[in-house]
C-alpha positions as MATLAB code, in Angstrom:
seq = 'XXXXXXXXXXXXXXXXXXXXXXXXXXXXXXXXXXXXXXXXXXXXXXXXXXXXXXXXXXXXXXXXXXXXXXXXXXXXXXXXXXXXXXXXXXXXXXXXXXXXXXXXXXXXXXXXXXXXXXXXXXXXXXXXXXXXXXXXXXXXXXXXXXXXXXXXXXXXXXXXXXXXXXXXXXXXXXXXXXXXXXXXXXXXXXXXXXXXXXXXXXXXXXXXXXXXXXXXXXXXXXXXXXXXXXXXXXXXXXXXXXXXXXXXXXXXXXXXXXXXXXXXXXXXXXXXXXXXXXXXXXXXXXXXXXXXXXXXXXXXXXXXXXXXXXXXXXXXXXXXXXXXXXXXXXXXXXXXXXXXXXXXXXXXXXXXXXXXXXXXXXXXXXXXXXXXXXXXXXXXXXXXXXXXXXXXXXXXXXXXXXXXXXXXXXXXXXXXXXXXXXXXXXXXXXXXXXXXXXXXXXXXXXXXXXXXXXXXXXXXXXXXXXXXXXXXXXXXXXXXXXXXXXXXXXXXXXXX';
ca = [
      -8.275 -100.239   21.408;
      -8.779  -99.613   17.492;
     -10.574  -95.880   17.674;
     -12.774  -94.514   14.456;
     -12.799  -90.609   14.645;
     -15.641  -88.432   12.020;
     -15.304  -85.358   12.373;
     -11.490  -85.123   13.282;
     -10.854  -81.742   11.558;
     -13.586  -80.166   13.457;
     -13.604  -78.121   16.716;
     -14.274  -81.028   18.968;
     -12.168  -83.614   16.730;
      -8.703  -81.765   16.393;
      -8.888  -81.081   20.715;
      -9.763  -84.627   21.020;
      -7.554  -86.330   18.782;
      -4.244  -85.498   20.647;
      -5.743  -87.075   23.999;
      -6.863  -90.238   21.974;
      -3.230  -90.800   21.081;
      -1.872  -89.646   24.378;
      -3.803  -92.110   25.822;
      -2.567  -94.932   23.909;
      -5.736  -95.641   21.333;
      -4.473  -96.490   18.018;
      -6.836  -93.634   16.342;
      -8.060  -93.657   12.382;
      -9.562  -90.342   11.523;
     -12.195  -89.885    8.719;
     -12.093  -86.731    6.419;
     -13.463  -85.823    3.159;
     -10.122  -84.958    2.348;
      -6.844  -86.093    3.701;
      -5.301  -83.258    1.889;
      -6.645  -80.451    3.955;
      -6.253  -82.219    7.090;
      -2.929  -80.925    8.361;
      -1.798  -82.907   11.531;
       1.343  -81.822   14.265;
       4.551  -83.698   13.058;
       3.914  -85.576   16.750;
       1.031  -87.167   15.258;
       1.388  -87.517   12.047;
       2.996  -91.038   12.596;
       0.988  -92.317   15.062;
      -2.877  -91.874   13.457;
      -4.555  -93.604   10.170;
      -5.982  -90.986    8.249;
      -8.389  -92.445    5.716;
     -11.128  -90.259    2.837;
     -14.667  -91.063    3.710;
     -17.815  -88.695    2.874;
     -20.624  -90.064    5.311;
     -23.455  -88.216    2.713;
     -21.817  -91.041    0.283;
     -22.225  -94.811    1.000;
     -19.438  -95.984   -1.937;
     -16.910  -93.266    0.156;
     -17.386  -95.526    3.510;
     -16.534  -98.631    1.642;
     -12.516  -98.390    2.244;
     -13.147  -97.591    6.512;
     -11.278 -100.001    8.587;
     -13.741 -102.744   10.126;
     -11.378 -104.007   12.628;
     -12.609 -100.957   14.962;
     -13.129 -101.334   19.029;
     -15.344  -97.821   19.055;
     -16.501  -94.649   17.132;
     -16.662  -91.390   18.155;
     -19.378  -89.682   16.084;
     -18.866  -85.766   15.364;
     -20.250  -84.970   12.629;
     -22.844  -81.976   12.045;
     -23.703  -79.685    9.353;
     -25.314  -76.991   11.319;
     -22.630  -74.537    9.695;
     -23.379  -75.610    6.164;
     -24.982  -73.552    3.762;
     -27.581  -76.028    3.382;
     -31.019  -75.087    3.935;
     -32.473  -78.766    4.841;
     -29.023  -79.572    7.096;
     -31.396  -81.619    9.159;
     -31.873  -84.100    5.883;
     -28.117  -84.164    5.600;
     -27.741  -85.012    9.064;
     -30.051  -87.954    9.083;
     -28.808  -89.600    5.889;
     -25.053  -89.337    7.305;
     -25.949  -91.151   10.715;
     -28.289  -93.685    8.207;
     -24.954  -94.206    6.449;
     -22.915  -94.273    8.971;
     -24.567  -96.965   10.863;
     -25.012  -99.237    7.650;
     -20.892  -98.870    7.799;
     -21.040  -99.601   11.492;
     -22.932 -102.687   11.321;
     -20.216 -104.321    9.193;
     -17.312 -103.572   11.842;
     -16.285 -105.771   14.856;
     -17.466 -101.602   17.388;
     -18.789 -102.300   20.656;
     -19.368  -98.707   20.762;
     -20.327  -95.147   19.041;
     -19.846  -92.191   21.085;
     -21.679  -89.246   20.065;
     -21.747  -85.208   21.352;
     -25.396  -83.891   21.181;
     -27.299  -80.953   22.860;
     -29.687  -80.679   25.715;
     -33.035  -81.030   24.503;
     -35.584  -81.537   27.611;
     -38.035  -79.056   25.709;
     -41.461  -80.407   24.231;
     -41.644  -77.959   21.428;
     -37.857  -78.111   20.404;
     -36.324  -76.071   17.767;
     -34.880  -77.600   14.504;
     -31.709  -77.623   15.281;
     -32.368  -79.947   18.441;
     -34.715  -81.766   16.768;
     -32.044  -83.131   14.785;
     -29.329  -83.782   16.765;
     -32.047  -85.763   18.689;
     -33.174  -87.726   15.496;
     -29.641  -88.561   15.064;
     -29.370  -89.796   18.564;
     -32.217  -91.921   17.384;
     -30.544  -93.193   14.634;
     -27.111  -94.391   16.132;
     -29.164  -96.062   18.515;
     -30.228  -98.480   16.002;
     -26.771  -99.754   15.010;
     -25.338 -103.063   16.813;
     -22.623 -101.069   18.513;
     -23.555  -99.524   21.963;
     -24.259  -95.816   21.724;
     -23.000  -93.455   24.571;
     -24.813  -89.755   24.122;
     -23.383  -86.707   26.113;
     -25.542  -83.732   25.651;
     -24.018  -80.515   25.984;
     -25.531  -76.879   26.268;
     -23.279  -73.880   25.045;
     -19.192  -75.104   24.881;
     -16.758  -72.563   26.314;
     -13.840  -72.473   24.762;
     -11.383  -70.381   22.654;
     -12.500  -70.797   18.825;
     -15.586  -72.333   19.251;
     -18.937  -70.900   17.639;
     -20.911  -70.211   21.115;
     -17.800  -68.294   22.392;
     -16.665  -66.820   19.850;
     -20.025  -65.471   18.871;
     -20.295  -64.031   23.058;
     -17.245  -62.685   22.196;
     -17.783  -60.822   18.743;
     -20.625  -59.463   20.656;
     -19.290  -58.150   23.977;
     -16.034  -56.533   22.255;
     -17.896  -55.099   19.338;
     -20.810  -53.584   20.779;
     -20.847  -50.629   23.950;
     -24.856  -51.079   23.849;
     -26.707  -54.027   22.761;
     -30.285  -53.853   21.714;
     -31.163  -57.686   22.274;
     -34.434  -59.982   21.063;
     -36.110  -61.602   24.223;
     -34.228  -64.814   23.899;
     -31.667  -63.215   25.775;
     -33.584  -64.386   28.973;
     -33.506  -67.959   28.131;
     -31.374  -70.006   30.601;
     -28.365  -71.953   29.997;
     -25.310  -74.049   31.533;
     -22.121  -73.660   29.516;
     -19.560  -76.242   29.950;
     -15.581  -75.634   29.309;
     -14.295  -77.074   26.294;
     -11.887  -79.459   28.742;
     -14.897  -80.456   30.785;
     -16.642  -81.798   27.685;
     -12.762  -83.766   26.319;
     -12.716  -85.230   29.801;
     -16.098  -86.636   29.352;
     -15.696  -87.860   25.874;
     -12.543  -89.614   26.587;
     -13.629  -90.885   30.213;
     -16.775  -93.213   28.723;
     -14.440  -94.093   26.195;
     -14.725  -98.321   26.389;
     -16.416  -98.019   29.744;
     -19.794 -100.707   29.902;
     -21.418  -99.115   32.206;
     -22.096  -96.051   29.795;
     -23.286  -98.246   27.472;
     -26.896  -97.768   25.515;
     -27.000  -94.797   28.193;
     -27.657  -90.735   27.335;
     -26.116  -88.685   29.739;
     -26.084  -84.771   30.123;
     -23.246  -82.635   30.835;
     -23.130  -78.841   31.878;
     -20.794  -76.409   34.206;
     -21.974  -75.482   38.015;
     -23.167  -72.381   36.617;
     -26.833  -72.045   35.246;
     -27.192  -68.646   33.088;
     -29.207  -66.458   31.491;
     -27.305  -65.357   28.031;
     -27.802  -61.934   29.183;
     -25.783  -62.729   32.267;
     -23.439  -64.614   30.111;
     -22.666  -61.548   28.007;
     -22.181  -59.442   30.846;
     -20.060  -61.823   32.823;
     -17.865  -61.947   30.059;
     -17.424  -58.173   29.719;
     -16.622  -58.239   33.354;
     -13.924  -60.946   32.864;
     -12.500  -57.992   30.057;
     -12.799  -54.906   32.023;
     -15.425  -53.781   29.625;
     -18.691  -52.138   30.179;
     -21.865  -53.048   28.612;
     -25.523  -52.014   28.348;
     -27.744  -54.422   27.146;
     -31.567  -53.831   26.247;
     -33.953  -56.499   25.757;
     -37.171  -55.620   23.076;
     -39.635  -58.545   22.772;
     -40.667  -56.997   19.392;
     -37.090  -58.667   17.351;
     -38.500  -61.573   15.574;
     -36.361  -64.728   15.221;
     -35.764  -63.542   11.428;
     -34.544  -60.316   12.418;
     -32.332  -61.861   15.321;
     -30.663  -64.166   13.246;
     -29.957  -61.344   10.835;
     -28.264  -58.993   13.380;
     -26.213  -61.726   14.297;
     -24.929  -62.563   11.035;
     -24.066  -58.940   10.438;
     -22.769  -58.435   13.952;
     -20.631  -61.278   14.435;
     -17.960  -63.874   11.993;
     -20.936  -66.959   12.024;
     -22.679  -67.408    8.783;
     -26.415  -67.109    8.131;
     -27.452  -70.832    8.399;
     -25.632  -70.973   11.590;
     -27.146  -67.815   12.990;
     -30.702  -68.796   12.179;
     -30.034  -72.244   13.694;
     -28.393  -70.516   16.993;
     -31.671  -68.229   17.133;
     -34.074  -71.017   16.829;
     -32.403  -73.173   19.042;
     -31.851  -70.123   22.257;
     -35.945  -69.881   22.988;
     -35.389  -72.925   24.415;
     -33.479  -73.426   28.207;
     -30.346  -75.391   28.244;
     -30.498  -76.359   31.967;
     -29.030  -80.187   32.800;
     -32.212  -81.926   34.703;
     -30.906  -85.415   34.487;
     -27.551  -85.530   36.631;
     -26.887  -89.376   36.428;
     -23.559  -88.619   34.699;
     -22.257  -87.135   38.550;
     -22.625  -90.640   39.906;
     -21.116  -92.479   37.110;
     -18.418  -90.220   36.016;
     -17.589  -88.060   38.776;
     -15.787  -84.704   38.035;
     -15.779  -80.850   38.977;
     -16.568  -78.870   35.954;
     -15.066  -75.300   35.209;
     -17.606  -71.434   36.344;
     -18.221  -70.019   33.605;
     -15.711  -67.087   34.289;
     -13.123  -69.386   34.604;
     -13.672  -71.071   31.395;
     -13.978  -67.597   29.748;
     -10.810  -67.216   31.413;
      -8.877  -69.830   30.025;
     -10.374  -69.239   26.475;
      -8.729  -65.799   26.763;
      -5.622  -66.874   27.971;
      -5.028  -69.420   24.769;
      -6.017  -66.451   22.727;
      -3.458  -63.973   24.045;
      -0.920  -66.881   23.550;
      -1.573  -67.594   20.168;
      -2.599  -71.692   20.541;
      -5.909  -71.799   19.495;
      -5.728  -75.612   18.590;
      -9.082  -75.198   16.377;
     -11.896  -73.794   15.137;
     -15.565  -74.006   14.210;
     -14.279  -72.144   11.388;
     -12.418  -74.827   10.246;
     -15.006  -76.971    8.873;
     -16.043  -76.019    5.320;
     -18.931  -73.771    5.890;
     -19.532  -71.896    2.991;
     -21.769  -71.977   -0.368;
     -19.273  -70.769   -2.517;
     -16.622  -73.760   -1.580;
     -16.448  -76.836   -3.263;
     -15.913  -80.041   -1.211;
     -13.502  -81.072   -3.621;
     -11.700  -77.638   -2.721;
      -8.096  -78.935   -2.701;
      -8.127  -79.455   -6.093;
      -7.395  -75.766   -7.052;
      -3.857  -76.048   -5.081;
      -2.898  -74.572   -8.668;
      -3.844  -72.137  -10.212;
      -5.422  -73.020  -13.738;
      -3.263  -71.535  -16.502;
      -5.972  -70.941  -19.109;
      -9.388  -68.683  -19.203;
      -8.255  -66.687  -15.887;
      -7.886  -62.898  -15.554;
      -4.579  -62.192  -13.492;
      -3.024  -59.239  -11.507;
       0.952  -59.750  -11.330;
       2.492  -57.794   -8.680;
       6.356  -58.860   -8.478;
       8.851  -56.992   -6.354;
      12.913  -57.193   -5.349;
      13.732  -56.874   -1.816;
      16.744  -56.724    0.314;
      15.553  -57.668    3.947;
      15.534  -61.266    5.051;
      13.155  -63.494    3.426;
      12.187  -65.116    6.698;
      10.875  -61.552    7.907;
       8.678  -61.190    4.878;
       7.369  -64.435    5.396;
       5.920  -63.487    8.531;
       4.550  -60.628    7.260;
       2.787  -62.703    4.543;
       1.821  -65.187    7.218;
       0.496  -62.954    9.516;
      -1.601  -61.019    6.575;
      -5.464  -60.673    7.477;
      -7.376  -60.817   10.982;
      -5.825  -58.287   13.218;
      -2.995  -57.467   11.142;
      -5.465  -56.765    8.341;
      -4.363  -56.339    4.497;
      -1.634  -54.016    4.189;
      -3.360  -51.362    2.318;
      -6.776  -49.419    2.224;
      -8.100  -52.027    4.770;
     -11.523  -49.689    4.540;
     -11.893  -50.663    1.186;
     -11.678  -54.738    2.319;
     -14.148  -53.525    5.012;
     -16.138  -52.854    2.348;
     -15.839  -55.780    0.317;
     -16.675  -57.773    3.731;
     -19.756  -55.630    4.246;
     -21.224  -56.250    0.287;
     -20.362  -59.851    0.879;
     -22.178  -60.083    4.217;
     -25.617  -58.014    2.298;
     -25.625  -60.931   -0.564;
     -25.492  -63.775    2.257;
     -21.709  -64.453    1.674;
     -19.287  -64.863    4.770;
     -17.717  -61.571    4.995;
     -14.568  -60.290    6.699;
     -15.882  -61.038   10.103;
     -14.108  -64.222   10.708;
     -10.506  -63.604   10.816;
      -7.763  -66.067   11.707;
      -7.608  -69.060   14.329;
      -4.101  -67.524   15.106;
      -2.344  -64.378   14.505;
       0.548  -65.795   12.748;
       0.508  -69.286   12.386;
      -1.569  -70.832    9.060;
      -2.302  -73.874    7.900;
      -4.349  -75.569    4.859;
      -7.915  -75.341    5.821;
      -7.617  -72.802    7.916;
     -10.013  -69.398    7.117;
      -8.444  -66.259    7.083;
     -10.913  -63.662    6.881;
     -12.717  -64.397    3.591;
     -10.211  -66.659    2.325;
      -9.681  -70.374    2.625;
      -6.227  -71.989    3.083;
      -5.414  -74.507    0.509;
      -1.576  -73.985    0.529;
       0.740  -73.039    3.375;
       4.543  -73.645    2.515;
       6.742  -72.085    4.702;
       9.724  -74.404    3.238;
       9.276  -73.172   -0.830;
       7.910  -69.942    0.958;
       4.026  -69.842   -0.876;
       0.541  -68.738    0.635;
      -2.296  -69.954   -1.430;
      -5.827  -68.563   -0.482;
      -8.981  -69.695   -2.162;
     -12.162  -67.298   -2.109;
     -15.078  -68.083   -0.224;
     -17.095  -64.737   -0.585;
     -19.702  -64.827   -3.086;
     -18.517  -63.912   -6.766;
     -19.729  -65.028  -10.574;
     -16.444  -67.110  -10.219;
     -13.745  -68.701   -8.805;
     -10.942  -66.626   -7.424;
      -6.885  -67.039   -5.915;
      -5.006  -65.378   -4.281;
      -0.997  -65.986   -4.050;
       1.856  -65.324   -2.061;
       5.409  -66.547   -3.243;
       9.117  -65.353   -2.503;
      11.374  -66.269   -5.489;
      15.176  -66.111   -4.381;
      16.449  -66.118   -7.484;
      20.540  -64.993   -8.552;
      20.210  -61.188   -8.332;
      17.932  -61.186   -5.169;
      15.043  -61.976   -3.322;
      11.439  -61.068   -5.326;
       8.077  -61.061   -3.833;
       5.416  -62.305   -5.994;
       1.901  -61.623   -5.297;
      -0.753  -62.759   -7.620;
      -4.744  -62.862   -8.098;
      -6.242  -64.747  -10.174;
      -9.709  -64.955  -11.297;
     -11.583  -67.556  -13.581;
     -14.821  -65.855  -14.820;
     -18.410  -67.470  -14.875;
     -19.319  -65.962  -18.453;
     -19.957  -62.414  -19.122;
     -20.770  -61.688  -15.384;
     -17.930  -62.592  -14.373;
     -15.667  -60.686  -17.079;
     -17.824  -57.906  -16.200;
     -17.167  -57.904  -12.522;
     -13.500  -58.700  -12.833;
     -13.483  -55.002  -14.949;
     -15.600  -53.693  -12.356;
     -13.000  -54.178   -9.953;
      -9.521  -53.187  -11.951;
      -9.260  -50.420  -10.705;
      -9.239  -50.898   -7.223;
      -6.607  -53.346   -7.601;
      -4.567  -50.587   -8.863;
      -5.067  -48.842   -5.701;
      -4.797  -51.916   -3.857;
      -2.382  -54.707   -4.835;
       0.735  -52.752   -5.625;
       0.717  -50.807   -1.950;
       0.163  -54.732   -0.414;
       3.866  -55.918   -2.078;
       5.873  -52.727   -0.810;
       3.981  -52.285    2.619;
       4.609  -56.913    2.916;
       7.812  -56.537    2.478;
       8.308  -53.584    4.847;
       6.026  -53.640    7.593;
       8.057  -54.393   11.003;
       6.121  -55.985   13.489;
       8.367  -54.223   16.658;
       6.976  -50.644   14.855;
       3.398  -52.143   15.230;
       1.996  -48.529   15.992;
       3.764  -46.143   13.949;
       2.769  -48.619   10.962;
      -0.757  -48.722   12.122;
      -0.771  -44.928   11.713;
       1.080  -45.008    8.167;
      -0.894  -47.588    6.760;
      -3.902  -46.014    8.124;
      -3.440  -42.371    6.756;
      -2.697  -44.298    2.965;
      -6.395  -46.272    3.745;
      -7.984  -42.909    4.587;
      -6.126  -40.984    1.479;
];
């Protein structure tokens, strides 16, 4: 079978992708751009990747028709647009127009529970989309999942930002709500298992773990599962504006997102229609377990994705890859260039490993701070850290950065800036062996948005002084197998 995949560099797509072609499928995978969809070597040979933009009918025109079945991913819940439930409904329009024209007996498509009457708007589309795709000539198969447990999705990682951040919680009401997550490998098994299958056809089907939760008891479970101890309070007085605000400045999500997540917990997400037991079945993941497992990838450093990994921010052009370099005219720079004598390989890692945990390298209280004005003027903030400690590739977010290059073989970092700024900004990493030695070369760049933007870049000279010049030296000697002694050193020069 000839398998269409949307949404293949996000969360669900990159997990599901791998199985696809374990299985046998001969998989095509739609992005906006190829460019920042960075496959494994092992698959790189074996899948079609192809540029399609499902907001844009002309961008669907070069998709493959010769297709057997579609698996439909696609949300903008994380976008910073306000009206994502517009956007939503003119993709699926789009995308079955495209449909239509292909030889697809089937669309497979991931929604959430939605057995309320007065559902929130975030529901309320995913339904309307489920509406949609069930007007194209293809079969549509819906599974309809709650909260997903797994190690870099939003629900999780959200819990998690949460439970390790926060001793004492004082909670809105929605914390009562009921729920039944389902492990991220409960939810692959499903989507690949009604892959093709006719008796799934024209058929909605919900999917959930054996556990049914409150989120207060999801919280606390998962402090139990870290040896932590937690107090939570519940006030019915915390509106949903004021929820969705303390969980934008609480945890890595953006505000869109948060508002959405708000809105959409007053209503339960309990599995009432079980059908999908007698048709497909399986023994889901407890919650603990899945918890469990999410931790376990974590510690180990193969988080395969991300919700972060979908563009989600205001301030990012969709067209993002084009600023893989770094425009030579009408841009501010700060040069930083420094010989070395250790192995260029070890500095590498340092420069891969930069951000997240790890943090900057110098006066991290002062990037704290950047995070925190970004977060107060609606921008993304510091909060969301790194899919893995020390592997990075293009697309991937590291804190308020955005991936474009990662070149471990002509040894460069490119980041892109995704906070909010009156312009566009860079940020490079380069080691230049050169005859008389190795040089680290570190430079940000900035290209102003008219006096503002001068004006800010001025603003802010100064702290690169403090700043920049400490990142090259501490880069080049920070020693991983000294973690804690550097902590301290690099933490007395923040505090100083």
């Amino acid at each position: 079978m000839k398998i269409l995949l949307t949404g293949a560099n996000g969360y669900i797509g990159k997990r599901l992708l791998p199985l696809l072609v374990e299985q046998g499928y001969e998989v095509v995978c739609v992005v906006r751009d190829p460019r920042r969809f960075d496959l494994p070597w092992t698959l790189k040979e074996k899948v079609q990747v192809v540029s399609g933009d499902l907001l844009h009918p002309d961008r669907l025109v070069q998709l493959p028709t010769d297709i057997d079945a579609a698996y439909y991913l696609v949300h903008s819940m994380g976008s910073s647009r306000d009206d994502f439930s517009a956007s939503e409904s003119v993709a699926a329009e789009n995308f079955v127009n495209y449909l239509n024209t292909t030889t697809a007996r089937q669309v497979v498509y991931l929604s959430g529970i939605s057995n309320a009457e007065n559902l929130s708007k975030h529901l309320s589309s995913r339904r309307h989309v489920e509406d949609v795709l069930q007007t194209a000539k293809a079969q549509l198969t819906v599974l309809r999942a709650a909260i997903i447990i797994g190690s870099g999705s939003a629900s999780f990682e959200i819990i998690r930002d949460l439970v390790e951040k926060l001793p004492v919680m004082v909670t809105p009401k929605w914390l009562n709500s009921r729920c039944q997550p389902i492990a991220i490998r409960d939810v692959l098994f499903y989507l690949t298992e009604v892959l093709g299958r006719e008796d799934v056809y024209g058929k909605r089907f919900e999917i959930g773990g054996p556990d049914v939760l409150t989120y207060k008891q999801m919280l606390l479970k998962l402090a139990e599962v870290r040896h932590l101890k937690r107090y939570i309070i519940t006030l019915p007085v915390l509106t949903p504006r004021i929820s969705s605000y303390w969980l934008y400045f609480v945890t890595s999500t953006n505000h869109t997102l948060a508002q959405s997540l708000v809105d959409s917990l007053r209503n339960d997400a309990v599995v009432q229609d079980k059908r999908i037991n007698q048709v497909i079945p399986h023994h889901c993941l407890p919650y603990e377990k899945a918890v469990s497992l999410a931790y376990a990838r974590i510690e180990q450093n193969s988080v395969i994705s991300s919700w972060k990994d979908a563009l989600v921010s205001g301030t990012m052009r969709l067209n993002y890859m084009d600023f893989i370099q770094i425009p030579e005219h009408g841009v501010l720079t700060d040069k930083q260039r420094l010989k070395f004598n250790r192995s260029p390989n070890e500095v590498l890692d340092n420069i891969w490993s930069i951000g997240g945990e790890r943090g900057w390298y110098k006066t991290d209280f002062l990037w704290r701070i950047r995070g925190l004005m970004d977060k107060m003027v609606g921008g993304v903030g510091l909060r969301r850290g790194r899919r893995s400690p020390n592997d990075v590739m293009a697309g991937d977010t590291i804190d308020f950065w955005r991936v474009l290059v990662a070149d471990k073989m002509h040894k460069r970092l490119l980041l892109y800036a995704e906070m909010k700024l009156p312009g566009e900004a860079w940020l490079q990493f380069r080691i230049c062996e050169e005859k008389d030695g190795n040089y680290l070369e570190q430079l940000a760049a900035f290209r102003p948005y008219g006096l503002m933007g001068r004006l800010y870049w001025y603003a802010v000279l100064p702290f690169h002084f403090i700043i920049f010049g400490g990142m090259v030296q501490n880069i080049i000697s920070y020693r991983p197998d000294n973690t804690k002694q550097q902590q301290q050193q690099l933490h007395s020069e923040s505090s100083g």
